[in-house]
Amino acid sequence: MPGWRRARLTERTDQTATGRTLTFEVARWPGHLPGQHVDVRLTAADGYQAVRSYSLAAPADTDRIELGVQAVPGGEVSPYLADDLPVDAEVEVKGPLGGWFVWTPEEPGPLLLIAGGSGIVPLMAMLRARLASASDAPCTLLYSVRGPDEVWYATELDSAAQHTHIRRLYTRLAPADSERPAGRVTKLDLPPAEGSRCYVCGPTGFVEHVSALLLGAGHAPDQIRTERFG
C-alpha cells in the first residue's frame, strides 16, 4: 500500500451542531470498500504532526473521498478539521485501511446495520452501496441517537427509507410523533435474525450492549462485526 497522499478539502457540510462531512480530492485514489477508513495527518509550521483515523462515508467515487468528523471538545485534531481547516487547504491521508469491518454488494443475504451517534458514518457507506446495488435482500438500518438534533444525513435517510427499512431510535428525547418512547436499544427493536450479516458501530458501551442483544436474539457470532470508538 502506498504511503501518504495529498488530499485537498473541496467541501464541508454540517450534519449536526458538531458533526461535519468533509469531502476531499485525492489524486490517483485507489478506491476503497464500504466500511474502510483512512488516517489523516496534519503537519504544523514547526513540523509537529498529529494523526487521527476517520471513517469513509461513501463508496469509492474516482478521486473523491468523504469523511465524517465529530468534533470532540478539547480535541487536538477533530475541532480543527470540523470547523477551521479552510476549503482548498491540504492534509495528508493514508489508506484505505481495514479489511474486517467491510461489506460489499457481492455478499448475499440480509444486511442489518446498527449505528450509535456518529457511528453512522461507515454504515452510511454500506447503506449507499446497498441502495446502489441490484440486491433485493432485506436491509435494515437501526440508528440510535440521543435526540432529533443529533441525526446525521437526515434528509438522505428520509429518502432512503422509501427503499429500505430505516428506524431512528431516540435514547433521551423522542419527537412528539414518535411511536417509540426514548430509551436504549432493546431486543424488541431488533428485526428477526434470519441469517443477517450484522454491522454495529458507535461508542464502546453502545457496541457492547447491542452485540449482547444480537447474540441473545440468535445471531451467529461470526456474522456480527463491530467497530467502536471512545
JSON list of C-alpha atoms in Angstrom, two decimals:
[
{"chain": "A", "resi": 1, "resn": "MET", "atom": "CA", "xyz": [0.00, 0.00, 0.00]},
{"chain": "A", "resi": 2, "resn": "PRO", "atom": "CA", "xyz": [1.39, 3.44, -0.91]},
{"chain": "A", "resi": 3, "resn": "GLY", "atom": "CA", "xyz": [2.16, 5.90, 1.89]},
{"chain": "A", "resi": 4, "resn": "TRP", "atom": "CA", "xyz": [0.75, 9.35, 2.47]},
{"chain": "A", "resi": 5, "resn": "ARG", "atom": "CA", "xyz": [-1.19, 11.17, -0.26]},
{"chain": "A", "resi": 6, "resn": "ARG", "atom": "CA", "xyz": [-2.06, 14.84, -0.51]},
{"chain": "A", "resi": 7, "resn": "ALA", "atom": "CA", "xyz": [-5.79, 15.49, -0.03]},
{"chain": "A", "resi": 8, "resn": "ARG", "atom": "CA", "xyz": [-7.45, 18.83, -0.84]},
{"chain": "A", "resi": 9, "resn": "LEU", "atom": "CA", "xyz": [-10.60, 19.83, 1.05]},
{"chain": "A", "resi": 10, "resn": "THR", "atom": "CA", "xyz": [-13.29, 20.69, -1.50]},
{"chain": "A", "resi": 11, "resn": "GLU", "atom": "CA", "xyz": [-16.45, 20.84, 0.60]},
{"chain": "A", "resi": 12, "resn": "ARG", "atom": "CA", "xyz": [-17.63, 20.94, 4.20]},
{"chain": "A", "resi": 13, "resn": "THR", "atom": "CA", "xyz": [-21.22, 20.05, 5.12]},
{"chain": "A", "resi": 14, "resn": "ASP", "atom": "CA", "xyz": [-22.84, 20.44, 8.54]},
{"chain": "A", "resi": 15, "resn": "GLN", "atom": "CA", "xyz": [-24.53, 17.26, 9.76]},
{"chain": "A", "resi": 16, "resn": "THR", "atom": "CA", "xyz": [-25.19, 18.26, 13.37]},
{"chain": "A", "resi": 17, "resn": "ALA", "atom": "CA", "xyz": [-24.03, 21.09, 15.63]},
{"chain": "A", "resi": 18, "resn": "THR", "atom": "CA", "xyz": [-20.66, 19.37, 15.98]},
{"chain": "A", "resi": 19, "resn": "GLY", "atom": "CA", "xyz": [-20.60, 16.79, 13.17]},
{"chain": "A", "resi": 20, "resn": "ARG", "atom": "CA", "xyz": [-19.30, 17.53, 9.69]},
{"chain": "A", "resi": 21, "resn": "THR", "atom": "CA", "xyz": [-18.90, 15.81, 6.37]},
{"chain": "A", "resi": 22, "resn": "LEU", "atom": "CA", "xyz": [-15.58, 16.70, 4.74]},
{"chain": "A", "resi": 23, "resn": "THR", "atom": "CA", "xyz": [-15.07, 15.96, 1.07]},
{"chain": "A", "resi": 24, "resn": "PHE", "atom": "CA", "xyz": [-11.52, 15.71, -0.21]},
{"chain": "A", "resi": 25, "resn": "GLU", "atom": "CA", "xyz": [-10.00, 15.30, -3.65]},
{"chain": "A", "resi": 26, "resn": "VAL", "atom": "CA", "xyz": [-7.13, 12.80, -3.63]},
{"chain": "A", "resi": 27, "resn": "ALA", "atom": "CA", "xyz": [-5.22, 12.35, -6.88]},
{"chain": "A", "resi": 28, "resn": "ARG", "atom": "CA", "xyz": [-4.90, 8.72, -8.01]},
{"chain": "A", "resi": 29, "resn": "TRP", "atom": "CA", "xyz": [-7.06, 7.46, -5.12]},
{"chain": "A", "resi": 30, "resn": "PRO", "atom": "CA", "xyz": [-7.03, 3.64, -5.48]},
{"chain": "A", "resi": 31, "resn": "GLY", "atom": "CA", "xyz": [-10.63, 3.12, -4.36]},
{"chain": "A", "resi": 32, "resn": "HIS", "atom": "CA", "xyz": [-11.97, 1.53, -1.18]},
{"chain": "A", "resi": 33, "resn": "LEU", "atom": "CA", "xyz": [-14.65, -0.72, 0.25]},
{"chain": "A", "resi": 34, "resn": "PRO", "atom": "CA", "xyz": [-17.65, 0.41, 2.31]},
{"chain": "A", "resi": 35, "resn": "GLY", "atom": "CA", "xyz": [-16.63, 0.34, 5.98]},
{"chain": "A", "resi": 36, "resn": "GLN", "atom": "CA", "xyz": [-12.94, 1.14, 5.49]},
{"chain": "A", "resi": 37, "resn": "HIS", "atom": "CA", "xyz": [-11.23, 4.18, 6.99]},
{"chain": "A", "resi": 38, "resn": "VAL", "atom": "CA", "xyz": [-8.22, 6.42, 6.43]},
{"chain": "A", "resi": 39, "resn": "ASP", "atom": "CA", "xyz": [-5.58, 8.02, 8.61]},
{"chain": "A", "resi": 40, "resn": "VAL", "atom": "CA", "xyz": [-5.43, 11.80, 8.35]},
{"chain": "A", "resi": 41, "resn": "ARG", "atom": "CA", "xyz": [-2.14, 13.57, 9.12]},
{"chain": "A", "resi": 42, "resn": "LEU", "atom": "CA", "xyz": [-1.81, 17.27, 9.93]},
{"chain": "A", "resi": 43, "resn": "THR", "atom": "CA", "xyz": [1.60, 18.97, 9.95]},
{"chain": "A", "resi": 44, "resn": "ALA", "atom": "CA", "xyz": [2.12, 22.29, 11.77]},
{"chain": "A", "resi": 45, "resn": "ALA", "atom": "CA", "xyz": [4.51, 25.02, 10.59]},
{"chain": "A", "resi": 46, "resn": "ASP", "atom": "CA", "xyz": [7.07, 23.89, 13.18]},
{"chain": "A", "resi": 47, "resn": "GLY", "atom": "CA", "xyz": [6.94, 20.30, 11.90]},
{"chain": "A", "resi": 48, "resn": "TYR", "atom": "CA", "xyz": [4.73, 18.89, 14.65]},
{"chain": "A", "resi": 49, "resn": "GLN", "atom": "CA", "xyz": [2.42, 16.20, 13.30]},
{"chain": "A", "resi": 50, "resn": "ALA", "atom": "CA", "xyz": [-0.82, 14.67, 14.51]},
{"chain": "A", "resi": 51, "resn": "VAL", "atom": "CA", "xyz": [-2.59, 11.63, 13.03]},
{"chain": "A", "resi": 52, "resn": "ARG", "atom": "CA", "xyz": [-6.19, 10.50, 13.53]},
{"chain": "A", "resi": 53, "resn": "SER", "atom": "CA", "xyz": [-8.39, 7.86, 11.88]},
{"chain": "A", "resi": 54, "resn": "TYR", "atom": "CA", "xyz": [-11.70, 8.73, 10.21]},
{"chain": "A", "resi": 55, "resn": "SER", "atom": "CA", "xyz": [-14.28, 6.53, 8.52]},
{"chain": "A", "resi": 56, "resn": "LEU", "atom": "CA", "xyz": [-15.14, 6.83, 4.84]},
{"chain": "A", "resi": 57, "resn": "ALA", "atom": "CA", "xyz": [-18.81, 7.77, 4.47]},
{"chain": "A", "resi": 58, "resn": "ALA", "atom": "CA", "xyz": [-19.42, 6.90, 0.82]},
{"chain": "A", "resi": 59, "resn": "PRO", "atom": "CA", "xyz": [-18.50, 4.16, -1.65]},
{"chain": "A", "resi": 60, "resn": "ALA", "atom": "CA", "xyz": [-15.48, 4.73, -3.90]},
{"chain": "A", "resi": 61, "resn": "ASP", "atom": "CA", "xyz": [-16.01, 7.63, -6.34]},
{"chain": "A", "resi": 62, "resn": "THR", "atom": "CA", "xyz": [-12.94, 8.26, -8.54]},
{"chain": "A", "resi": 63, "resn": "ASP", "atom": "CA", "xyz": [-10.61, 10.73, -6.74]},
{"chain": "A", "resi": 64, "resn": "ARG", "atom": "CA", "xyz": [-13.24, 11.91, -4.28]},
{"chain": "A", "resi": 65, "resn": "ILE", "atom": "CA", "xyz": [-13.48, 10.69, -0.69]},
{"chain": "A", "resi": 66, "resn": "GLU", "atom": "CA", "xyz": [-15.95, 11.70, 2.01]},
{"chain": "A", "resi": 67, "resn": "LEU", "atom": "CA", "xyz": [-15.12, 11.60, 5.71]},
{"chain": "A", "resi": 68, "resn": "GLY", "atom": "CA", "xyz": [-17.27, 12.05, 8.79]},
{"chain": "A", "resi": 69, "resn": "VAL", "atom": "CA", "xyz": [-15.71, 14.14, 11.57]},
{"chain": "A", "resi": 70, "resn": "GLN", "atom": "CA", "xyz": [-17.28, 14.53, 15.01]},
{"chain": "A", "resi": 71, "resn": "ALA", "atom": "CA", "xyz": [-15.65, 17.45, 16.85]},
{"chain": "A", "resi": 72, "resn": "VAL", "atom": "CA", "xyz": [-14.50, 16.29, 20.28]},
{"chain": "A", "resi": 73, "resn": "PRO", "atom": "CA", "xyz": [-14.43, 19.07, 22.93]},
{"chain": "A", "resi": 74, "resn": "GLY", "atom": "CA", "xyz": [-10.80, 19.85, 23.74]},
{"chain": "A", "resi": 75, "resn": "GLY", "atom": "CA", "xyz": [-9.62, 17.56, 20.96]},
{"chain": "A", "resi": 76, "resn": "GLU", "atom": "CA", "xyz": [-6.34, 18.26, 19.22]},
{"chain": "A", "resi": 77, "resn": "VAL", "atom": "CA", "xyz": [-7.44, 17.44, 15.67]},
{"chain": "A", "resi": 78, "resn": "SER", "atom": "CA", "xyz": [-11.19, 16.99, 15.26]},
{"chain": "A", "resi": 79, "resn": "PRO", "atom": "CA", "xyz": [-12.29, 20.59, 16.13]},
{"chain": "A", "resi": 80, "resn": "TYR", "atom": "CA", "xyz": [-9.77, 21.97, 13.63]},
{"chain": "A", "resi": 81, "resn": "LEU", "atom": "CA", "xyz": [-10.89, 19.63, 10.87]},
{"chain": "A", "resi": 82, "resn": "ALA", "atom": "CA", "xyz": [-14.56, 20.19, 11.65]},
{"chain": "A", "resi": 83, "resn": "ASP", "atom": "CA", "xyz": [-14.54, 23.97, 11.71]},
{"chain": "A", "resi": 84, "resn": "ASP", "atom": "CA", "xyz": [-11.19, 25.59, 10.87]},
{"chain": "A", "resi": 85, "resn": "LEU", "atom": "CA", "xyz": [-9.45, 23.79, 8.02]},
{"chain": "A", "resi": 86, "resn": "PRO", "atom": "CA", "xyz": [-10.02, 26.12, 5.03]},
{"chain": "A", "resi": 87, "resn": "VAL", "atom": "CA", "xyz": [-11.61, 24.81, 1.85]},
{"chain": "A", "resi": 88, "resn": "ASP", "atom": "CA", "xyz": [-8.82, 24.23, -0.71]},
{"chain": "A", "resi": 89, "resn": "ALA", "atom": "CA", "xyz": [-6.32, 23.53, 2.08]},
{"chain": "A", "resi": 90, "resn": "GLU", "atom": "CA", "xyz": [-4.47, 20.24, 2.02]},
{"chain": "A", "resi": 91, "resn": "VAL", "atom": "CA", "xyz": [-3.87, 17.48, 4.54]},
{"chain": "A", "resi": 92, "resn": "GLU", "atom": "CA", "xyz": [-2.34, 14.05, 4.07]},
{"chain": "A", "resi": 93, "resn": "VAL", "atom": "CA", "xyz": [-4.26, 10.77, 4.07]},
{"chain": "A", "resi": 94, "resn": "LYS", "atom": "CA", "xyz": [-3.15, 7.15, 4.19]},
{"chain": "A", "resi": 95, "resn": "GLY", "atom": "CA", "xyz": [-5.41, 4.33, 3.13]},
{"chain": "A", "resi": 96, "resn": "PRO", "atom": "CA", "xyz": [-7.78, 2.79, 2.59]},
{"chain": "A", "resi": 97, "resn": "LEU", "atom": "CA", "xyz": [-7.31, 0.88, 5.85]},
{"chain": "A", "resi": 98, "resn": "GLY", "atom": "CA", "xyz": [-9.14, -2.04, 7.43]},
{"chain": "A", "resi": 99, "resn": "GLY", "atom": "CA", "xyz": [-10.37, -5.29, 5.94]},
{"chain": "A", "resi": 100, "resn": "TRP", "atom": "CA", "xyz": [-12.63, -6.75, 8.63]},
{"chain": "A", "resi": 101, "resn": "PHE", "atom": "CA", "xyz": [-15.38, -4.17, 9.06]},
{"chain": "A", "resi": 102, "resn": "VAL", "atom": "CA", "xyz": [-16.32, -4.04, 5.36]},
{"chain": "A", "resi": 103, "resn": "TRP", "atom": "CA", "xyz": [-19.33, -5.02, 3.27]},
{"chain": "A", "resi": 104, "resn": "THR", "atom": "CA", "xyz": [-19.65, -5.35, -0.49]},
{"chain": "A", "resi": 105, "resn": "PRO", "atom": "CA", "xyz": [-22.77, -5.75, -2.67]},
{"chain": "A", "resi": 106, "resn": "GLU", "atom": "CA", "xyz": [-21.48, -9.17, -3.71]},
{"chain": "A", "resi": 107, "resn": "GLU", "atom": "CA", "xyz": [-22.24, -10.53, -0.23]},
{"chain": "A", "resi": 108, "resn": "PRO", "atom": "CA", "xyz": [-25.58, -12.36, -0.32]},
{"chain": "A", "resi": 109, "resn": "GLY", "atom": "CA", "xyz": [-28.28, -12.38, 2.34]},
{"chain": "A", "resi": 110, "resn": "PRO", "atom": "CA", "xyz": [-29.94, -9.85, 4.65]},
{"chain": "A", "resi": 111, "resn": "LEU", "atom": "CA", "xyz": [-27.98, -6.89, 5.98]},
{"chain": "A", "resi": 112, "resn": "LEU", "atom": "CA", "xyz": [-28.51, -5.35, 9.42]},
{"chain": "A", "resi": 113, "resn": "LEU", "atom": "CA", "xyz": [-26.78, -2.05, 10.24]},
{"chain": "A", "resi": 114, "resn": "ILE", "atom": "CA", "xyz": [-26.93, -0.64, 13.77]},
{"chain": "A", "resi": 115, "resn": "ALA", "atom": "CA", "xyz": [-25.37, 2.76, 14.47]},
{"chain": "A", "resi": 116, "resn": "GLY", "atom": "CA", "xyz": [-24.95, 4.87, 17.58]},
{"chain": "A", "resi": 117, "resn": "GLY", "atom": "CA", "xyz": [-24.44, 8.62, 17.02]},
{"chain": "A", "resi": 118, "resn": "SER", "atom": "CA", "xyz": [-21.59, 9.40, 14.63]},
{"chain": "A", "resi": 119, "resn": "GLY", "atom": "CA", "xyz": [-21.10, 5.64, 14.26]},
{"chain": "A", "resi": 120, "resn": "ILE", "atom": "CA", "xyz": [-23.46, 6.03, 11.34]},
{"chain": "A", "resi": 121, "resn": "VAL", "atom": "CA", "xyz": [-20.55, 7.21, 9.13]},
{"chain": "A", "resi": 122, "resn": "PRO", "atom": "CA", "xyz": [-19.07, 3.87, 7.96]},
{"chain": "A", "resi": 123, "resn": "LEU", "atom": "CA", "xyz": [-22.54, 2.32, 7.89]},
{"chain": "A", "resi": 124, "resn": "MET", "atom": "CA", "xyz": [-23.67, 5.12, 5.58]},
{"chain": "A", "resi": 125, "resn": "ALA", "atom": "CA", "xyz": [-21.08, 3.95, 3.06]},
{"chain": "A", "resi": 126, "resn": "MET", "atom": "CA", "xyz": [-22.58, 0.45, 3.29]},
{"chain": "A", "resi": 127, "resn": "LEU", "atom": "CA", "xyz": [-26.15, 1.71, 3.01]},
{"chain": "A", "resi": 128, "resn": "ARG", "atom": "CA", "xyz": [-25.32, 3.84, -0.01]},
{"chain": "A", "resi": 129, "resn": "ALA", "atom": "CA", "xyz": [-23.58, 0.89, -1.68]},
{"chain": "A", "resi": 130, "resn": "ARG", "atom": "CA", "xyz": [-26.52, -1.36, -0.86]},
{"chain": "A", "resi": 131, "resn": "LEU", "atom": "CA", "xyz": [-29.05, 1.07, -2.34]},
{"chain": "A", "resi": 132, "resn": "ALA", "atom": "CA", "xyz": [-26.95, 1.45, -5.49]},
{"chain": "A", "resi": 133, "resn": "SER", "atom": "CA", "xyz": [-26.73, -2.33, -5.94]},
{"chain": "A", "resi": 134, "resn": "ALA", "atom": "CA", "xyz": [-29.16, -4.71, -7.62]},
{"chain": "A", "resi": 135, "resn": "SER", "atom": "CA", "xyz": [-29.59, -6.73, -4.42]},
{"chain": "A", "resi": 136, "resn": "ASP", "atom": "CA", "xyz": [-33.16, -7.33, -3.27]},
{"chain": "A", "resi": 137, "resn": "ALA", "atom": "CA", "xyz": [-32.12, -8.94, 0.03]},
{"chain": "A", "resi": 138, "resn": "PRO", "atom": "CA", "xyz": [-33.61, -7.27, 3.13]},
{"chain": "A", "resi": 139, "resn": "CYS", "atom": "CA", "xyz": [-31.64, -4.36, 4.54]},
{"chain": "A", "resi": 140, "resn": "THR", "atom": "CA", "xyz": [-32.35, -2.65, 7.87]},
{"chain": "A", "resi": 141, "resn": "LEU", "atom": "CA", "xyz": [-30.70, 0.35, 9.49]},
{"chain": "A", "resi": 142, "resn": "LEU", "atom": "CA", "xyz": [-31.33, 1.00, 13.19]},
{"chain": "A", "resi": 143, "resn": "TYR", "atom": "CA", "xyz": [-29.96, 4.41, 14.10]},
{"chain": "A", "resi": 144, "resn": "SER", "atom": "CA", "xyz": [-29.71, 5.30, 17.79]},
{"chain": "A", "resi": 145, "resn": "VAL", "atom": "CA", "xyz": [-29.26, 8.97, 18.73]},
{"chain": "A", "resi": 146, "resn": "ARG", "atom": "CA", "xyz": [-29.91, 11.00, 21.85]},
{"chain": "A", "resi": 147, "resn": "GLY", "atom": "CA", "xyz": [-32.35, 13.35, 20.10]},
{"chain": "A", "resi": 148, "resn": "PRO", "atom": "CA", "xyz": [-33.54, 14.61, 16.71]},
{"chain": "A", "resi": 149, "resn": "ASP", "atom": "CA", "xyz": [-30.81, 17.27, 16.53]},
{"chain": "A", "resi": 150, "resn": "GLU", "atom": "CA", "xyz": [-28.10, 14.62, 16.50]},
{"chain": "A", "resi": 151, "resn": "VAL", "atom": "CA", "xyz": [-29.22, 12.76, 13.38]},
{"chain": "A", "resi": 152, "resn": "TRP", "atom": "CA", "xyz": [-26.61, 12.68, 10.61]},
{"chain": "A", "resi": 153, "resn": "TYR", "atom": "CA", "xyz": [-27.74, 12.51, 6.94]},
{"chain": "A", "resi": 154, "resn": "ALA", "atom": "CA", "xyz": [-31.34, 13.26, 7.99]},
{"chain": "A", "resi": 155, "resn": "THR", "atom": "CA", "xyz": [-32.68, 14.21, 4.55]},
{"chain": "A", "resi": 156, "resn": "GLU", "atom": "CA", "xyz": [-30.90, 11.38, 2.78]},
{"chain": "A", "resi": 157, "resn": "LEU", "atom": "CA", "xyz": [-32.14, 8.84, 5.31]},
{"chain": "A", "resi": 158, "resn": "ASP", "atom": "CA", "xyz": [-35.70, 10.07, 4.87]},
{"chain": "A", "resi": 159, "resn": "SER", "atom": "CA", "xyz": [-35.36, 9.46, 1.13]},
{"chain": "A", "resi": 160, "resn": "ALA", "atom": "CA", "xyz": [-33.67, 6.09, 1.58]},
{"chain": "A", "resi": 161, "resn": "ALA", "atom": "CA", "xyz": [-36.48, 4.97, 3.87]},
{"chain": "A", "resi": 162, "resn": "GLN", "atom": "CA", "xyz": [-38.68, 4.71, 0.78]},
{"chain": "A", "resi": 163, "resn": "HIS", "atom": "CA", "xyz": [-36.50, 1.85, -0.44]},
{"chain": "A", "resi": 164, "resn": "THR", "atom": "CA", "xyz": [-35.31, 0.08, 2.69]},
{"chain": "A", "resi": 165, "resn": "HIS", "atom": "CA", "xyz": [-36.16, -0.28, 6.37]},
{"chain": "A", "resi": 166, "resn": "ILE", "atom": "CA", "xyz": [-34.77, 2.55, 8.49]},
{"chain": "A", "resi": 167, "resn": "ARG", "atom": "CA", "xyz": [-35.68, 3.25, 12.12]},
{"chain": "A", "resi": 168, "resn": "ARG", "atom": "CA", "xyz": [-34.46, 6.06, 14.33]},
{"chain": "A", "resi": 169, "resn": "LEU", "atom": "CA", "xyz": [-34.23, 5.13, 17.99]},
{"chain": "A", "resi": 170, "resn": "TYR", "atom": "CA", "xyz": [-34.06, 8.08, 20.36]},
{"chain": "A", "resi": 171, "resn": "THR", "atom": "CA", "xyz": [-32.41, 7.49, 23.71]},
{"chain": "A", "resi": 172, "resn": "ARG", "atom": "CA", "xyz": [-33.14, 10.74, 25.60]},
{"chain": "A", "resi": 173, "resn": "LEU", "atom": "CA", "xyz": [-35.57, 12.95, 23.67]},
{"chain": "A", "resi": 174, "resn": "ALA", "atom": "CA", "xyz": [-38.05, 11.49, 21.19]},
{"chain": "A", "resi": 175, "resn": "PRO", "atom": "CA", "xyz": [-40.17, 13.65, 18.86]},
{"chain": "A", "resi": 176, "resn": "ALA", "atom": "CA", "xyz": [-43.80, 14.09, 19.85]},
{"chain": "A", "resi": 177, "resn": "ASP", "atom": "CA", "xyz": [-44.95, 11.94, 16.92]},
{"chain": "A", "resi": 178, "resn": "SER", "atom": "CA", "xyz": [-42.53, 9.08, 17.69]},
{"chain": "A", "resi": 179, "resn": "GLU", "atom": "CA", "xyz": [-44.25, 5.73, 18.26]},
{"chain": "A", "resi": 180, "resn": "ARG", "atom": "CA", "xyz": [-41.37, 4.57, 20.44]},
{"chain": "A", "resi": 181, "resn": "PRO", "atom": "CA", "xyz": [-40.53, 6.25, 23.76]},
{"chain": "A", "resi": 182, "resn": "ALA", "atom": "CA", "xyz": [-36.98, 7.41, 24.35]},
{"chain": "A", "resi": 183, "resn": "GLY", "atom": "CA", "xyz": [-34.66, 4.71, 25.65]},
{"chain": "A", "resi": 184, "resn": "ARG", "atom": "CA", "xyz": [-31.76, 2.42, 24.90]},
{"chain": "A", "resi": 185, "resn": "VAL", "atom": "CA", "xyz": [-31.91, -0.15, 22.15]},
{"chain": "A", "resi": 186, "resn": "THR", "atom": "CA", "xyz": [-33.68, -3.28, 23.36]},
{"chain": "A", "resi": 187, "resn": "LYS", "atom": "CA", "xyz": [-34.25, -6.74, 21.93]},
{"chain": "A", "resi": 188, "resn": "LEU", "atom": "CA", "xyz": [-37.70, -5.56, 20.86]},
{"chain": "A", "resi": 189, "resn": "ASP", "atom": "CA", "xyz": [-36.06, -3.12, 18.44]},
{"chain": "A", "resi": 190, "resn": "LEU", "atom": "CA", "xyz": [-34.18, -5.86, 16.59]},
{"chain": "A", "resi": 191, "resn": "PRO", "atom": "CA", "xyz": [-35.61, -7.48, 13.45]},
{"chain": "A", "resi": 192, "resn": "PRO", "atom": "CA", "xyz": [-35.68, -11.31, 13.26]},
{"chain": "A", "resi": 193, "resn": "ALA", "atom": "CA", "xyz": [-32.22, -12.82, 12.88]},
{"chain": "A", "resi": 194, "resn": "GLU", "atom": "CA", "xyz": [-32.88, -14.58, 9.56]},
{"chain": "A", "resi": 195, "resn": "GLY", "atom": "CA", "xyz": [-29.19, -15.09, 8.85]},
{"chain": "A", "resi": 196, "resn": "SER", "atom": "CA", "xyz": [-28.38, -11.39, 8.67]},
{"chain": "A", "resi": 197, "resn": "ARG", "atom": "CA", "xyz": [-24.84, -10.10, 8.42]},
{"chain": "A", "resi": 198, "resn": "CYS", "atom": "CA", "xyz": [-24.70, -7.51, 11.21]},
{"chain": "A", "resi": 199, "resn": "TYR", "atom": "CA", "xyz": [-22.53, -4.41, 11.44]},
{"chain": "A", "resi": 200, "resn": "VAL", "atom": "CA", "xyz": [-22.52, -2.34, 14.63]},
{"chain": "A", "resi": 201, "resn": "CYS", "atom": "CA", "xyz": [-20.66, 0.96, 15.07]},
{"chain": "A", "resi": 202, "resn": "GLY", "atom": "CA", "xyz": [-20.72, 3.51, 17.86]},
{"chain": "A", "resi": 203, "resn": "PRO", "atom": "CA", "xyz": [-19.32, 4.28, 21.32]},
{"chain": "A", "resi": 204, "resn": "THR", "atom": "CA", "xyz": [-17.83, 1.29, 23.15]},
{"chain": "A", "resi": 205, "resn": "GLY", "atom": "CA", "xyz": [-20.71, 0.91, 25.63]},
{"chain": "A", "resi": 206, "resn": "PHE", "atom": "CA", "xyz": [-23.27, 1.04, 22.84]},
{"chain": "A", "resi": 207, "resn": "VAL", "atom": "CA", "xyz": [-21.46, -1.56, 20.75]},
{"chain": "A", "resi": 208, "resn": "GLU", "atom": "CA", "xyz": [-21.08, -3.95, 23.70]},
{"chain": "A", "resi": 209, "resn": "HIS", "atom": "CA", "xyz": [-24.75, -3.55, 24.62]},
{"chain": "A", "resi": 210, "resn": "VAL", "atom": "CA", "xyz": [-26.02, -4.11, 21.07]},
{"chain": "A", "resi": 211, "resn": "SER", "atom": "CA", "xyz": [-23.67, -7.03, 20.45]},
{"chain": "A", "resi": 212, "resn": "ALA", "atom": "CA", "xyz": [-25.04, -8.77, 23.53]},
{"chain": "A", "resi": 213, "resn": "LEU", "atom": "CA", "xyz": [-28.59, -8.18, 22.29]},
{"chain": "A", "resi": 214, "resn": "LEU", "atom": "CA", "xyz": [-27.76, -9.62, 18.87]},
{"chain": "A", "resi": 215, "resn": "LEU", "atom": "CA", "xyz": [-26.23, -12.74, 20.40]},
{"chain": "A", "resi": 216, "resn": "GLY", "atom": "CA", "xyz": [-29.23, -13.12, 22.67]},
{"chain": "A", "resi": 217, "resn": "ALA", "atom": "CA", "xyz": [-31.54, -12.82, 19.68]},
{"chain": "A", "resi": 218, "resn": "GLY", "atom": "CA", "xyz": [-29.83, -15.74, 17.99]},
{"chain": "A", "resi": 219, "resn": "HIS", "atom": "CA", "xyz": [-27.47, -14.03, 15.56]},
{"chain": "A", "resi": 220, "resn": "ALA", "atom": "CA", "xyz": [-24.40, -16.12, 14.85]},
{"chain": "A", "resi": 221, "resn": "PRO", "atom": "CA", "xyz": [-21.22, -14.66, 16.40]},
{"chain": "A", "resi": 222, "resn": "ASP", "atom": "CA", "xyz": [-19.33, -14.95, 13.13]},
{"chain": "A", "resi": 223, "resn": "GLN", "atom": "CA", "xyz": [-21.98, -12.81, 11.44]},
{"chain": "A", "resi": 224, "resn": "ILE", "atom": "CA", "xyz": [-21.53, -9.86, 13.82]},
{"chain": "A", "resi": 225, "resn": "ARG", "atom": "CA", "xyz": [-18.86, -7.29, 13.05]},
{"chain": "A", "resi": 226, "resn": "THR", "atom": "CA", "xyz": [-18.24, -4.30, 15.26]},
{"chain": "A", "resi": 227, "resn": "GLU", "atom": "CA", "xyz": [-16.31, -1.05, 15.25]},
{"chain": "A", "resi": 228, "resn": "ARG", "atom": "CA", "xyz": [-16.14, 1.18, 18.29]},
{"chain": "A", "resi": 229, "resn": "PHE", "atom": "CA", "xyz": [-14.72, 4.46, 19.48]},
{"chain": "A", "resi": 230, "resn": "GLY", "atom": "CA", "xyz": [-14.40, 6.41, 22.70]}
]
